[in-house]
XYZ file of C-alpha atoms in Angstrom:
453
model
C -33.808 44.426 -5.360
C -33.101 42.827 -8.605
C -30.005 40.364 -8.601
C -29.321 38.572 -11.619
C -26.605 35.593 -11.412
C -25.220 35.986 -8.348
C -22.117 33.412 -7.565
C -22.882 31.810 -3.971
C -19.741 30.015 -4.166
C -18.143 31.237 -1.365
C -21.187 30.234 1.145
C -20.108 27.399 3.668
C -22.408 25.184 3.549
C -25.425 24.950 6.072
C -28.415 22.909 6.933
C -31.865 23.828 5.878
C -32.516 24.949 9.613
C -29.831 27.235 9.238
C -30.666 28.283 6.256
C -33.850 29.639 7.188
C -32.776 30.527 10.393
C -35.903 28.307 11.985
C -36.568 27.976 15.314
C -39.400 25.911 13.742
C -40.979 22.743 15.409
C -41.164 19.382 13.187
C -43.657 18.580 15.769
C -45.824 21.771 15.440
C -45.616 21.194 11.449
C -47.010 17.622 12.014
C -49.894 18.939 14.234
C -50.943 21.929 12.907
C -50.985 21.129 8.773
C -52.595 17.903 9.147
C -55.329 19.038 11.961
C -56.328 20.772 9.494
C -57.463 17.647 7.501
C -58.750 15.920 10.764
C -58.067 17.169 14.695
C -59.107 14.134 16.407
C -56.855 11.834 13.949
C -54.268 14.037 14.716
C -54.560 13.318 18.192
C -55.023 10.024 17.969
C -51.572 9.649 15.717
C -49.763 11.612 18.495
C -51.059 9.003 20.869
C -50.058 6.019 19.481
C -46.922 7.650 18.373
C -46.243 7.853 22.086
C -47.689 4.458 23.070
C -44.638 2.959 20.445
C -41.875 5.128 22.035
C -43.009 4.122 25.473
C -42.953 0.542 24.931
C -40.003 0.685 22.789
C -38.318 2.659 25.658
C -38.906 -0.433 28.061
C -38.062 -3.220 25.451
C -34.481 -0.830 25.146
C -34.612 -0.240 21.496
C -31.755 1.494 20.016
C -33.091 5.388 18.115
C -32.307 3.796 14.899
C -33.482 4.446 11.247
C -36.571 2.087 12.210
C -37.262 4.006 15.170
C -37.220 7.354 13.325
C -39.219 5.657 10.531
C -42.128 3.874 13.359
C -42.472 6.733 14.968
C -43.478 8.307 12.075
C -45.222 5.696 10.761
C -47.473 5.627 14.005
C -48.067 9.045 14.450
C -49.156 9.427 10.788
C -50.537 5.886 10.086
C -53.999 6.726 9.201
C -53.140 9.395 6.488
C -54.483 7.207 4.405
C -57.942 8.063 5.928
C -57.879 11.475 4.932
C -57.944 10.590 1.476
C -60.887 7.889 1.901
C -62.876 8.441 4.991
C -65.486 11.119 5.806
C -64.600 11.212 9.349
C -67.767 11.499 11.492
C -66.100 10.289 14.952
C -62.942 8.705 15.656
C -64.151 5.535 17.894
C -66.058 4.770 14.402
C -64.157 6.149 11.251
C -61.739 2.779 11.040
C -63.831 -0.315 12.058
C -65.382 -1.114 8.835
C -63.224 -1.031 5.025
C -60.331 -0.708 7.510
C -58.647 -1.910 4.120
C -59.206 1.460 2.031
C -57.539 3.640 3.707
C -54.599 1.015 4.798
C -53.658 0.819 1.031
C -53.629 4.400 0.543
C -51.757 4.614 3.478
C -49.191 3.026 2.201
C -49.085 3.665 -1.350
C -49.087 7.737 -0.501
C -46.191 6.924 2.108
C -43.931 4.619 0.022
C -44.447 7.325 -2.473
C -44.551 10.369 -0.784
C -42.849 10.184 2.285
C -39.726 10.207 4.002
C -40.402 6.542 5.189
C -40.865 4.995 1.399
C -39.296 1.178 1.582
C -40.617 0.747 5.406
C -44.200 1.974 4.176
C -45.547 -1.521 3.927
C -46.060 -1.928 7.536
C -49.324 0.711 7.124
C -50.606 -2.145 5.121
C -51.137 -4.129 8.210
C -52.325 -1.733 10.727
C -55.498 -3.097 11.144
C -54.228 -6.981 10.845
C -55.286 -9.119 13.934
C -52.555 -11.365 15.224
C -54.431 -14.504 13.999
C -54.131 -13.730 10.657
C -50.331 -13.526 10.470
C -50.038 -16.969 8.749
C -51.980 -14.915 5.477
C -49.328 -12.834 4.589
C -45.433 -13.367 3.867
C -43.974 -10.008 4.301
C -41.133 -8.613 6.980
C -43.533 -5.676 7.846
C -46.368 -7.946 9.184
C -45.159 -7.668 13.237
C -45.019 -4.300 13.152
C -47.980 -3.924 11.732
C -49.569 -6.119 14.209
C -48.370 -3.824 17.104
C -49.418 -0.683 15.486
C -53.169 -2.214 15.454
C -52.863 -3.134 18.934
C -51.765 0.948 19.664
C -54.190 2.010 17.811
C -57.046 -0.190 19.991
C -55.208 0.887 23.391
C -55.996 4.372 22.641
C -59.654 3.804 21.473
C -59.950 1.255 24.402
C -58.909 4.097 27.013
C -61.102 6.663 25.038
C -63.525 4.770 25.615
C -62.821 3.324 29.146
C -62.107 5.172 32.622
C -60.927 2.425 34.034
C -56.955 1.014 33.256
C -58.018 -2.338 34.575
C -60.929 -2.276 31.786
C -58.540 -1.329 29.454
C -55.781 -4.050 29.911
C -59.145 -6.598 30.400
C -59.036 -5.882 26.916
C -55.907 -6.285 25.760
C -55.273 -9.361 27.800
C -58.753 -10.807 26.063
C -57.458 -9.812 22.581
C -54.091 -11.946 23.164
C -53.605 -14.635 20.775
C -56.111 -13.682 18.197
C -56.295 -9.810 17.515
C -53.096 -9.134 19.481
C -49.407 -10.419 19.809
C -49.141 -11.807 23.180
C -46.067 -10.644 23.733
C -46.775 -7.148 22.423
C -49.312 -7.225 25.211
C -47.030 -8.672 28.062
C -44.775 -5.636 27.221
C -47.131 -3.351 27.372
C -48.688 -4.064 30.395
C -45.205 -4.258 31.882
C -44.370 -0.783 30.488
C -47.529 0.418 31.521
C -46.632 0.165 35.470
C -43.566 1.534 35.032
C -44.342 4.549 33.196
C -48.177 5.309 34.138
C -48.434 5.559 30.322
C -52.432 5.495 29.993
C -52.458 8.006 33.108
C -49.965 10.671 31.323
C -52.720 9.900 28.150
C -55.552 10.787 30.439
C -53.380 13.857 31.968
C -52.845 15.305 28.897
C -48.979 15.513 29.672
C -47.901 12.470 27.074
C -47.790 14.834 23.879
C -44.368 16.182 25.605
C -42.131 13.432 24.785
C -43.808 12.764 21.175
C -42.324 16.859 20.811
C -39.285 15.949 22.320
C -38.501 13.391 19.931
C -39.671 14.982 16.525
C -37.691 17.933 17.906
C -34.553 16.557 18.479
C -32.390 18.617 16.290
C -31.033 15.523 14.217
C -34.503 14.399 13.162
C -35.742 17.448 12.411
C -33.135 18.157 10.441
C -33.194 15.234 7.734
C -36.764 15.149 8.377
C -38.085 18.559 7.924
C -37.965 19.549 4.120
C -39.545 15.970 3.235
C -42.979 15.806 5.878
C -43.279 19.726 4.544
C -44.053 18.163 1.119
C -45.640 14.899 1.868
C -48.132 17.118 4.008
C -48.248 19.663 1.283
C -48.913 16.572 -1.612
C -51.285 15.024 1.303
C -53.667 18.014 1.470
C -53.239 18.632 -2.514
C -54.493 15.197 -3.332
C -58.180 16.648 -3.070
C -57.315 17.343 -6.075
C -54.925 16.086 -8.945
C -54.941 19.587 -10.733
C -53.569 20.958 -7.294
C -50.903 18.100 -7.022
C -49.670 19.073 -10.540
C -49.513 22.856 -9.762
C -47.661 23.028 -6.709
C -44.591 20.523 -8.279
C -44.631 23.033 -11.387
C -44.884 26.108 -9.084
C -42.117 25.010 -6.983
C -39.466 24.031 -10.032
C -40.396 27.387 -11.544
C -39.852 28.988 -8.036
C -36.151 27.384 -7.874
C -35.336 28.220 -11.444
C -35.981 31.834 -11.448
C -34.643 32.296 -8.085
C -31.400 30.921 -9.120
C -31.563 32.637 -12.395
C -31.775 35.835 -10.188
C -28.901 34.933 -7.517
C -30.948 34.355 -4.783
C -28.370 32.869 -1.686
C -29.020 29.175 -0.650
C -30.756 31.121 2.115
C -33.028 32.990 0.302
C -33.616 30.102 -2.611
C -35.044 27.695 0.633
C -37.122 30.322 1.787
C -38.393 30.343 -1.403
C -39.011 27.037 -2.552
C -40.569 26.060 0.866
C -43.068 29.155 0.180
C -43.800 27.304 -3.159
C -44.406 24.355 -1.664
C -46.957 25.449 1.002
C -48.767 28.460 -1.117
C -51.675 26.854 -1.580
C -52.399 24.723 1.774
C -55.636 26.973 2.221
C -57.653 25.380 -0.496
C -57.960 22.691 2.292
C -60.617 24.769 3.215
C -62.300 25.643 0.051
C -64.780 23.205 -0.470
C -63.771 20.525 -3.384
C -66.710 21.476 -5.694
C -65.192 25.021 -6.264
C -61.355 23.791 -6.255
C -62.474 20.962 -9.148
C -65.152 22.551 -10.670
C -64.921 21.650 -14.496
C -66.159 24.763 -15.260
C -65.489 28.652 -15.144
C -65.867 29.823 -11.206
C -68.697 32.143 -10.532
C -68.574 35.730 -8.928
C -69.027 34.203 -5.771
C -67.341 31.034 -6.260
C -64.298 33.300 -7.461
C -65.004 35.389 -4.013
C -64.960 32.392 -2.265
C -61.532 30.774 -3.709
C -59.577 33.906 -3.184
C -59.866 33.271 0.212
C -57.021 30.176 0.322
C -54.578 33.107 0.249
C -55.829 34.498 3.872
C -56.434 30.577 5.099
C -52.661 29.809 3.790
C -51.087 32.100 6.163
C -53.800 31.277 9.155
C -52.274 27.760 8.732
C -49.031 28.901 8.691
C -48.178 31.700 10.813
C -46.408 30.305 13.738
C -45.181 27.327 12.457
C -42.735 28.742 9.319
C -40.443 31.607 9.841
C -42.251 34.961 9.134
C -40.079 35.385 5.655
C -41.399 32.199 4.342
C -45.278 32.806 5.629
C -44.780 36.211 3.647
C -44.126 34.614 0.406
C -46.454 32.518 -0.060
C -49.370 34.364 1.356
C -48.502 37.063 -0.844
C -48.255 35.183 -4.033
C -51.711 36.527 -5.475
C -50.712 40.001 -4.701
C -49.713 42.165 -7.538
C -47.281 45.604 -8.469
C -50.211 47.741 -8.895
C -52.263 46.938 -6.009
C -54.785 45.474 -7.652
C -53.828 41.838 -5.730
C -55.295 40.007 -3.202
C -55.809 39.304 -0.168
C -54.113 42.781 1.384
C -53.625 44.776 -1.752
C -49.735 45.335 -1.267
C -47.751 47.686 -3.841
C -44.446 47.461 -5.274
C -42.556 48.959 -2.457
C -44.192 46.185 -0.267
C -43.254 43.351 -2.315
C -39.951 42.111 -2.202
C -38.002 40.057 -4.630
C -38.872 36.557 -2.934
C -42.574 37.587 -3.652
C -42.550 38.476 -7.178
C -40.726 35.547 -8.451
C -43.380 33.069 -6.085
C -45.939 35.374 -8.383
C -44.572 34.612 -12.043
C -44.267 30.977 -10.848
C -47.527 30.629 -9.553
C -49.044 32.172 -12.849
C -47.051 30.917 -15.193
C -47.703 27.047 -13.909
C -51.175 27.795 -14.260
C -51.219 28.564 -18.058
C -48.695 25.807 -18.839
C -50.790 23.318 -16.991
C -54.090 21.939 -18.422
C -57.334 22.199 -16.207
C -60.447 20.721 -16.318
C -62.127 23.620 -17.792
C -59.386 24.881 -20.381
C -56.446 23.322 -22.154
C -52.495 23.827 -21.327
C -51.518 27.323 -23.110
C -48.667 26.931 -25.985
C -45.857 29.074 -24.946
C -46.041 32.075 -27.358
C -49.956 32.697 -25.540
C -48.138 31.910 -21.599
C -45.579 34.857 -22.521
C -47.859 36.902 -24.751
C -50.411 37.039 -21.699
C -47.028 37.084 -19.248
C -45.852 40.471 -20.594
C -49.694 41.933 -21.115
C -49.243 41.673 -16.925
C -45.668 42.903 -16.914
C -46.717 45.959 -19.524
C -49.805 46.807 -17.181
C -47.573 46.902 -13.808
C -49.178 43.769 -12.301
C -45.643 41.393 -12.481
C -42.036 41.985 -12.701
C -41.140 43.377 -15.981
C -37.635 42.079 -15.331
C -38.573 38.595 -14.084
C -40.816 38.373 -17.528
C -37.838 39.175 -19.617
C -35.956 37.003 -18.439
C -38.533 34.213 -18.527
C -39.531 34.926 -21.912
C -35.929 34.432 -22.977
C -35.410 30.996 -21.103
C -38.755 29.739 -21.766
C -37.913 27.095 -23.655
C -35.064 25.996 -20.746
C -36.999 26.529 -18.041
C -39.991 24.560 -19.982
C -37.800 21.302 -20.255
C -36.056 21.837 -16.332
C -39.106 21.824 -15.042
C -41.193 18.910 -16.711
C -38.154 16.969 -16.196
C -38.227 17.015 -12.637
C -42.082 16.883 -12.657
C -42.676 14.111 -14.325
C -40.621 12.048 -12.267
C -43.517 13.203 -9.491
C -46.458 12.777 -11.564
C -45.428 9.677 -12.545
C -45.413 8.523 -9.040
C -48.759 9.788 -8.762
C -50.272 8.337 -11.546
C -48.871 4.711 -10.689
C -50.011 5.502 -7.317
C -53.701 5.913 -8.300
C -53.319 2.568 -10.722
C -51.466 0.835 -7.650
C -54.220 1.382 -5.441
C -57.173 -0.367 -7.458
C -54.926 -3.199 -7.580
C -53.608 -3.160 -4.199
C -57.114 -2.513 -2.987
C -58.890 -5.752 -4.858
C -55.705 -8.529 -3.353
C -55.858 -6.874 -0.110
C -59.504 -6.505 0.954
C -60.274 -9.836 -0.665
C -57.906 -11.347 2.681
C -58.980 -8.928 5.329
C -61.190 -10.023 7.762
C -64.699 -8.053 8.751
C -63.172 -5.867 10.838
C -66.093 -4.491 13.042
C -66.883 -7.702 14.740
C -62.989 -7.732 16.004
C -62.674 -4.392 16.884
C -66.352 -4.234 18.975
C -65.385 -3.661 22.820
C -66.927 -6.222 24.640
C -69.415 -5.587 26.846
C -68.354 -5.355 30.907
C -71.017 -7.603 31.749
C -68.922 -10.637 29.813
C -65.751 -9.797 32.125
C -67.871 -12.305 34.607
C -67.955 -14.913 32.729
């Protein structure tokens, strides 16, 4: 089982898809990690995702980089609202301090995302038309259109009626919407019965189709695994810093033990999703400042199980084995299934010592970092007691100090990001809200009686 410095040399090299050997959906990644933030934002993304390739398919725009990059930017362009909104219902969430979650929006996807230098357009999601003239920047028409998507698909939630629905785009011409945005979209609207294949539930094909396509997925795929994976662990900062840690540690050892490229992106993917279950563990328990309860304790142990509920399916069964055994241990004594040594293979055990040993190096709220004499003191206590690999331990202990500097190098480079992030946002948050207009009044759907006058 144990392969220390093996020389991959000779490998030809291969995409990450091969790699894994994934028959894995970019789409189904998408849906099924961020519904569980928010379903009915989720759906509403998908929607307007498809609204922009429809009426970019009758304007005859070319699948460029800033096609790839607005179709992303559509389908996830209220992230931001995970992060600031208690979401209640959709048709209410976004009409009032529409500004909040725009500038998180953007500040998490220039930082975060595949997108980065195009992530200024989620700044201006919720601009009307009439306020162009406030703002200099390139990203402002986009912007623009993605608000009017966004109101199509509340209109016809809303709405039974198309006519009522195009009433209220053709009202909203000139001050919330582009005019021509809406002359297209009418247009494209009769020749592809797009708000009928939205009301048939047969749209969310072609959104697939296009995340699919092999290209996309391809140069897309390793990057929206960790922006969703740093989405979901912004609940909580300690999180954020754990999982970057986790997954260096992950890459080192694995490499120290001759893992194939194969092997090494099975396991650093693991790393990166191990802990999406705490999305479910209530924020109280994840950042309490103190020492968990019994049944908080109980409780937490869970993300393991909620981890692979999330996703089985969606990752290829090697990588959904990794990390949802990371809290299982040699002896048994692990959780959630209580595997043995015989059970666990390689892969596992390093994602164990990783997962661990980024915990003691990193300070919580409730205890300091560890200095590294007390990580590997306590390290080989669980080696000598048959919980973790003796032989991963050694070698740990030996290349602490290496390891150590390889992996706060590369973190900080993250954190970094993260911290300016949070100081970006205050900022970003006072210039920006102070020229927003109140948003409810514009975004109210007039009453049918007015469509007399």
């Amino acid at each position: 089982m144990r392969r220390i410095n093996g020389n991959n040399s000779n490998e030809t090299k291969q995409t990450y898809s091969d790699m894994l050997k994934m028959d894995i959906s970019l789409y189904a990644i998408l849906r099924k990690i961020l519904g569980e933030l928010n379903l009915q934002v989720v759906d509403h993304g998908d929607r307007v995702a498809y609204l922009y390739l429809k009426i970019s398919q009758y304007r005859g725009l070319p699948y460029d980089q800033h096609f790839i990059n607005m179709m992303l930017t559509c389908y996830a362009h209220d992230i931001g609202a995970y992060k600031t909104e208690k979401f209640l219902d959709l048709l209410k969430f976004d009409v009032r301090n529409t500004h909040e979650h725009c500038v998180y929006g953007y500040l998490f996807m220039k930082h975060f995302s595949p997108i980065k230098n195009k992530a200024e357009v989620l700044l201006y999601h919720h601009t009307n038309f009439d306020e162009k003239d406030n703002y200099n920047s390139p990203y402002i028409d986009d912007g623009i259109l993605i608000h009017m998507l966004d109101r199509i698909d509340i209109f016809n939630i809303k709405h039974k009626e198309t006519e009522d629905v195009i009433w209220q785009l053709k009202n909203g011409a000139g001050k919330n919407f582009n005019p021509k945005d809406v002359e297209d979209f009418i247009a494209a609207n009769e020749k592809y019965k797009i708000l009928e294949s939205i009301r048939d539930n047969t749209y969310w094909v072609d959104v697939k189709n296009f995340f699919d396509t092999p290209e996309i997925s391809e140069n897309l795929l390793m990057p929206i695994i960790n922006m969703l994976a740093y989405e979901i662990d912004f609940k909580s900062e300690q999180t954020v810093v754990h999982t970057i840690t986790t997954q260096l540690l992950a890459r080192a050892l694995g490499k120290e033990f001759g893992l194939t490229r194969k092997e090494l992106k099975e396991l650093e993917c693991a790393a990166c999703i191990h802990d999406l279950g705490k999305i479910k563990i209530p924020s109280s328990i994840v950042e309490k400042p103190d020492k968990l309860t019994k049944d908080e304790y109980i409780h937490m142990k869970k993300h393991a199980v909620y981890t692979e509920l999330i996703i089985t399916d969606i990752f290829p069964h090697t990588v959904v084995q990794i990390a949802s055994n990371h809290h299982e241990r040699l002896d048994g004594s692990g959780y959630p299934k209580g595997l043995t040594a015989n059970e666990l293979s390689l892969q596992d055990r390093l994602l164990q010592i990783a997962d661990v040993t980024s915990a003691l190096m990193q300070k919580r709220s409730y205890k300091k970092s560890l200095d590294k004499e007390f990580v590997i003191e306590i390290l080989q206590k669980e080696a000598e007691s048959g919980k973790l690999d003796s032989d991963i331990i050694k070698v740990l202990s030996e290349k602490y100090d290496e390891f150590a500097a390889y992996v706060w190098e590369r973190s900080n480079e993250t954190i970094e990001r993260y911290e300016h992030m949070k100081l970006d946002y205050d900022k970003y948050l006072k210039d920006f809200s102070s020229s927003e207009s109140e948003a409810l009044e514009e975004f109210e759907l007039l009453p049918r009686l007015e469509r007399a006058i």
